[in-house]
Rosetta silent file (secondary structure, phi, psi, omega in degrees, C-alpha in Angstrom):
SEQUENCE: MEIERKFLVLDDSYKREAFGSSHIRQGYICSERGRTVRIRIRDARGYITIKGPSLDGGLSRYEFEQEIPLDDAEMLMTLCEPGRIDKTRWLVKSGEHTFEVDEFHGDNDGLVMAEVELRTVDDEPIIPHFIGKEVTGDRRYYNSQLRLHPYRTW
SCORE:     score description
SCORE:     0.000 S_00000001
   1 L     0.000  138.544 -169.008   43.416   86.610   70.657 S_00000001
   2 E   -74.981   90.775  152.586   43.779   82.968   69.972 S_00000001
   3 E  -116.971  123.066  178.843   41.712   81.227   67.193 S_00000001
   4 L  -124.137 -152.253 -166.879   42.483   78.194   66.374 S_00000001
   5 L  -153.529  154.539  153.744   40.347   74.148   65.222 S_00000001
   6 E  -174.190  142.502 -132.684   41.453   71.058   66.336 S_00000001
   7 E  -116.501  146.025  155.433   41.446   67.762   64.656 S_00000001
   8 E  -101.102  170.945  159.168   42.713   64.108   65.746 S_00000001
   9 E  -137.092  156.506 -155.265   44.713   62.358   63.153 S_00000001
  10 L   -59.164  -35.789  153.983   44.422   59.580   61.294 S_00000001
  11 L   175.409  172.658 -155.820   47.739   58.544   61.117 S_00000001
  12 L   -77.021   31.178 -123.550   51.276   59.319   61.188 S_00000001
  13 L  -104.468  -53.289  130.184   52.402   60.259   57.836 S_00000001
  14 H    -3.114  -38.945 -176.737   52.537   64.360   59.144 S_00000001
  15 H   -90.180  -10.505  178.867   55.800   63.007   60.408 S_00000001
  16 H   -90.308  -30.004  168.508   57.619   62.267   56.498 S_00000001
  17 H   -51.065  -47.456 -177.179   55.633   66.005   55.931 S_00000001
  18 L   -56.147  172.804 -177.862   57.083   68.108   59.044 S_00000001
  19 L  -120.004  -26.741  160.592   59.653   70.823   58.796 S_00000001
  20 E   177.201 -148.111 -179.380   60.107   70.418   62.026 S_00000001
  21 L   150.564  163.840 -140.180   59.400   69.655   66.216 S_00000001
  22 L  -165.489  136.351  158.354   60.574   70.092   69.466 S_00000001
  23 E   -57.327  126.115 -176.577   59.684   68.524   72.874 S_00000001
  24 E  -121.283  149.169 -174.697   57.080   69.957   75.166 S_00000001
  25 E  -161.417  128.763  158.500   56.486   69.441   79.156 S_00000001
  26 E  -157.502  166.279  176.323   54.070   71.535   80.644 S_00000001
  27 E  -130.966  155.595  131.471   52.036   72.140   84.039 S_00000001
  28 E   -41.269  106.082  118.971   48.856   74.060   85.088 S_00000001
  29 L   -14.624  -81.589  176.188   49.459   76.517   87.911 S_00000001
  30 L   -91.891  166.784  130.624   44.959   77.169   87.284 S_00000001
  31 L  -122.152   11.188 -167.310   43.505   75.181   85.744 S_00000001
  32 L   -65.255  159.173  171.789   40.312   76.204   86.487 S_00000001
  33 L   -39.808   99.691  148.301   37.040   76.363   83.896 S_00000001
  34 L   136.341  -44.917 -174.317   37.541   79.774   82.160 S_00000001
  35 L  -131.907  146.979 -151.473   40.973   80.610   82.799 S_00000001
  36 L  -116.701 -165.875  103.196   44.215   78.886   82.462 S_00000001
  37 L   166.819  135.727 -147.846   47.662   79.470   83.108 S_00000001
  38 E  -112.222  141.187  158.069   50.464   77.118   81.914 S_00000001
  39 E  -112.107  130.065  155.375   54.108   76.315   82.112 S_00000001
  40 E  -116.562  119.508  172.059   55.977   75.118   79.291 S_00000001
  41 E  -103.242  106.734 -163.103   58.621   73.973   78.893 S_00000001
  42 L   -90.765  116.863  175.213   59.497   73.721   74.740 S_00000001
  43 L    50.854 -135.008 -142.495   63.254   71.861   74.082 S_00000001
  44 L  -130.699   57.264   53.359   65.239   74.295   76.261 S_00000001
  45 L   -31.700  116.778 -170.659   62.792   77.186   76.454 S_00000001
  46 E   -76.654  104.794  140.893   60.702   78.667   79.402 S_00000001
  47 E  -111.485  151.233 -163.765   57.214   79.595   78.943 S_00000001
  48 E  -112.219  111.631  160.261   54.123   81.352   80.922 S_00000001
  49 E  -117.448  166.834 -171.489   50.690   81.507   79.492 S_00000001
  50 L  -137.034  120.420 -144.545   47.796   82.876   80.573 S_00000001
  51 E  -147.602  137.981  176.245   44.242   81.750   78.423 S_00000001
  52 E  -103.664 -169.553  177.747   40.969   83.423   79.494 S_00000001
  53 E   -71.784  159.271  161.972   37.357   81.822   78.493 S_00000001
  54 E   -85.614  168.980 -175.603   35.903   81.077   75.181 S_00000001
  55 L  -130.046   20.920 -165.362   33.379   83.017   73.893 S_00000001
  56 L  -155.634   65.225  161.045   32.397   80.882   70.358 S_00000001
  57 L    66.008   -7.440  177.246   32.430   77.157   71.575 S_00000001
  58 L   105.739    7.462  154.860   36.393   77.070   71.475 S_00000001
  59 L   -59.026  -24.304  173.298   37.610   78.730   68.980 S_00000001
  60 E  -159.342  140.967  168.823   38.741   81.530   70.064 S_00000001
  61 E  -161.865 -176.896 -177.202   39.978   83.209   73.034 S_00000001
  62 E   -76.429  153.045  177.750   42.457   85.551   74.825 S_00000001
  63 E  -161.018  111.800  177.305   45.708   83.922   75.111 S_00000001
  64 L   -99.209   89.787 -158.426   49.134   85.747   77.096 S_00000001
  65 L  -107.505  100.376  156.619   52.154   84.502   76.482 S_00000001
  66 E  -164.158 -171.821 -153.530   56.276   84.588   77.490 S_00000001
  67 E   -76.103  134.437 -178.537   59.221   83.666   77.276 S_00000001
  68 E  -141.666  135.937  174.754   60.773   83.251   80.772 S_00000001
  69 L    -6.426  153.041  149.503   64.674   81.546   82.046 S_00000001
  70 H  -110.253   -4.442  174.478   63.944   78.361   81.708 S_00000001
  71 H   -89.134  -14.433 -177.487   65.160   77.604   85.360 S_00000001
  72 H   -78.227  -30.972  168.274   62.299   80.139   86.267 S_00000001
  73 H   -43.421  -55.451 -162.356   60.235   77.448   84.289 S_00000001
  74 H   -77.105  -14.044 -169.482   61.414   74.931   85.712 S_00000001
  75 H   -97.182  -40.426  148.414   61.242   75.844   89.322 S_00000001
  76 H   -24.776  -70.475  132.834   57.443   76.815   88.193 S_00000001
  77 L     9.971  -54.817 -174.757   57.023   73.467   87.421 S_00000001
  78 L   -92.794   18.142 -155.398   57.051   72.167   90.820 S_00000001
  79 L  -130.102  -21.973 -175.659   54.567   74.698   91.813 S_00000001
  80 L   -58.395  163.065  169.227   52.100   72.979   89.423 S_00000001
  81 L  -103.525 -173.253 -157.932   49.215   71.152   90.145 S_00000001
  82 L   -69.118 -177.833 -166.605   48.986   67.808   89.973 S_00000001
  83 L    55.733  138.301 -158.168   49.616   66.032   86.217 S_00000001
  84 L  -104.383  114.761 -161.421   51.511   66.441   83.437 S_00000001
  85 E  -100.763  170.346 -163.769   51.067   66.609   79.469 S_00000001
  86 E  -153.409  124.999 -175.310   53.981   65.296   78.013 S_00000001
  87 E  -171.764  161.514  176.094   54.318   65.582   74.106 S_00000001
  88 E  -112.431  150.444 -152.898   56.213   65.835   70.822 S_00000001
  89 E  -139.058  102.998 -168.607   55.091   68.743   68.662 S_00000001
  90 E  -115.576  116.547 -177.297   55.681   68.387   64.659 S_00000001
  91 E   -55.047  108.254  163.020   55.029   71.314   62.605 S_00000001
  92 E  -106.892  144.911 -179.081   53.553   70.703   59.168 S_00000001
  93 E   -86.192  128.101 -141.702   52.942   73.533   56.048 S_00000001
  94 E  -159.440  101.888  113.781   49.296   73.105   54.955 S_00000001
  95 L    73.445 -127.545 -143.022   48.866   75.648   51.948 S_00000001
  96 L  -141.885   26.420  178.902   49.365   79.264   53.884 S_00000001
  97 E  -134.443  148.339  175.228   48.678   77.449   57.615 S_00000001
  98 E  -102.158  120.812  157.769   51.129   75.434   60.067 S_00000001
  99 E   -95.753  164.003  167.161   49.354   72.736   61.294 S_00000001
 100 E  -127.799  119.345 -176.004   50.935   71.451   64.752 S_00000001
 101 E   -81.866  137.494  165.127   50.853   68.065   65.497 S_00000001
 102 E  -120.121  131.858  171.807   51.032   66.637   68.896 S_00000001
 103 E   -71.993  116.695  157.892   52.517   63.338   69.830 S_00000001
 104 E  -106.167  143.336  177.004   51.610   62.577   73.000 S_00000001
 105 L  -136.576  171.437 -171.587   53.362   60.260   75.283 S_00000001
 106 H   100.125 -112.556 -126.098   52.868   58.854   79.093 S_00000001
 107 H  -112.716  -47.861 -156.034   49.402   59.079   80.750 S_00000001
 108 H  -150.720   64.321  137.649   48.275   59.738   77.211 S_00000001
 109 L   -74.809  148.037  167.656   50.060   58.159   74.671 S_00000001
 110 L   113.246  -18.888  178.252   48.441   56.795   71.685 S_00000001
 111 L  -100.896  127.982  136.412   46.528   60.399   71.066 S_00000001
 112 E   -70.732   97.883 -154.678   47.480   62.352   68.454 S_00000001
 113 E  -149.772  146.511 -158.352   46.054   65.357   67.850 S_00000001
 114 E  -119.815  123.134  152.308   46.488   68.557   65.032 S_00000001
 115 E  -132.213  176.774 -156.491   45.715   72.079   65.589 S_00000001
 116 L  -162.489  116.413 -168.405   46.090   74.886   63.306 S_00000001
 117 L   -76.197  115.169  122.202   45.524   79.104   64.409 S_00000001
 118 E   -40.169  157.840 -157.607   43.571   80.969   62.104 S_00000001
 119 L  -108.014  -18.692 -166.417   43.861   84.569   61.187 S_00000001
 120 L  -157.354 -179.467 -161.509   40.066   85.119   61.378 S_00000001
 121 L   -94.240  -30.026 -160.576   36.907   82.683   62.764 S_00000001
 122 L   -66.850  -40.697 -178.160   36.084   83.104   58.686 S_00000001
 123 L   -42.535  135.521 -176.015   39.452   80.977   57.787 S_00000001
 124 L  -117.892  151.240  157.901   39.035   77.846   56.096 S_00000001
 125 L   -96.938  149.613  175.474   42.622   76.194   56.020 S_00000001
 126 L   -87.107  142.135 -162.413   43.613   73.627   53.370 S_00000001
 127 L  -111.553  131.630 -161.281   43.252   70.506   55.988 S_00000001
 128 L   -72.462 -175.620 -156.968   46.200   67.926   54.801 S_00000001
 129 L  -100.491   -2.270 -162.935   45.282   64.418   53.850 S_00000001
 130 L  -116.283    7.069 -179.094   46.329   62.466   57.641 S_00000001
 131 E   -84.809  104.941  147.876   43.527   65.141   59.432 S_00000001
 132 E   -19.913 -151.410  143.315   40.878   63.081   61.340 S_00000001
 133 E   -88.725  150.182 -178.535   37.502   64.533   63.166 S_00000001
 134 E   -73.568  131.375 -177.556   37.201   67.593   64.277 S_00000001
 135 L  -131.603   33.860 -176.165   37.498   68.270   67.727 S_00000001
 136 L   -35.431  104.861  136.951   37.116   72.217   68.316 S_00000001
 137 L   121.734  -30.379 -165.094   35.709   73.022   71.082 S_00000001
 138 L   -75.570  144.445  161.070   35.221   69.187   73.278 S_00000001
 139 L   -57.021  -46.487  177.067   37.269   69.717   76.639 S_00000001
 140 L   -44.164  -35.984 -178.281   38.500   66.253   76.849 S_00000001
 141 L   -60.503  -29.114 -159.221   40.803   67.385   74.280 S_00000001
 142 L   -72.657  171.093 -146.252   42.465   70.416   76.045 S_00000001
 143 L   -79.965  -50.123 -146.843   45.731   69.604   77.460 S_00000001
 144 L   -57.858  -63.718 -179.641   44.374   71.128   81.071 S_00000001
 145 H   -58.737  -28.555  158.359   41.736   68.335   81.082 S_00000001
 146 H   -36.506  -93.235  175.299   44.439   65.639   79.719 S_00000001
 147 H   -17.137  -19.577 -174.683   46.245   65.798   82.902 S_00000001
 148 H  -126.111  -77.069 -140.238   43.252   64.767   84.886 S_00000001
 149 L  -124.237   96.397 -178.825   41.610   62.176   83.174 S_00000001
 150 L   -97.942 -170.720 -151.208   43.804   61.149   80.633 S_00000001
 151 L   -63.509  -39.318 -165.814   43.782   59.343   77.351 S_00000001
 152 L   -80.765  -81.439 -133.736   44.595   55.757   78.470 S_00000001
 153 L   -52.909   13.346 -164.427   41.825   56.073   81.289 S_00000001
 154 L   -99.554    0.000    0.000   39.135   56.527   78.250 S_00000001
C-alpha cells in the first residue's frame, strides 16, 4: 500500500539540500481512472508499476512495482498511450522522511512538485521550507493526467 502526500514547491533551494537525483522518463500502457499501468525508465533501469484506485481522496492506494530489464522497458514504452513524462527527481531528507522533488521538463516545464511517502495515514512528516500548497488528491497533478493535460497549457 502506497501512502503519500503531494505538494507544490516554492523555490529551487531543494537542489542544494538534495542527497541524490535521477532522470525519469515514463509512459502509461493504461491510465484509466482507478487503475494505471506505468512503464518507467529511471537512469538506466526499467520498471513496471500497477496502481489501483484510491479509497481516501488520493492519500493511499495499492501499488505494485517490479524492476524489468532496460531493453524490455524501452520496448514497452513504444506500446504506451500518447504523451510521456520527463522529469528530474531530487531526493531531500527531512527528519525521518525523504521528500522526492520532481522537476518536470518538456510540456510540463515549470512545474515542480514534491511527494513524501508515509508509514501510516496519520504519519506527520517535518515539512521542509521549500514546500508550498498541498495538492494531494488533485487529479490535475497526477503524472497520468499531466501527460494528457500538460502544465504549460493551464
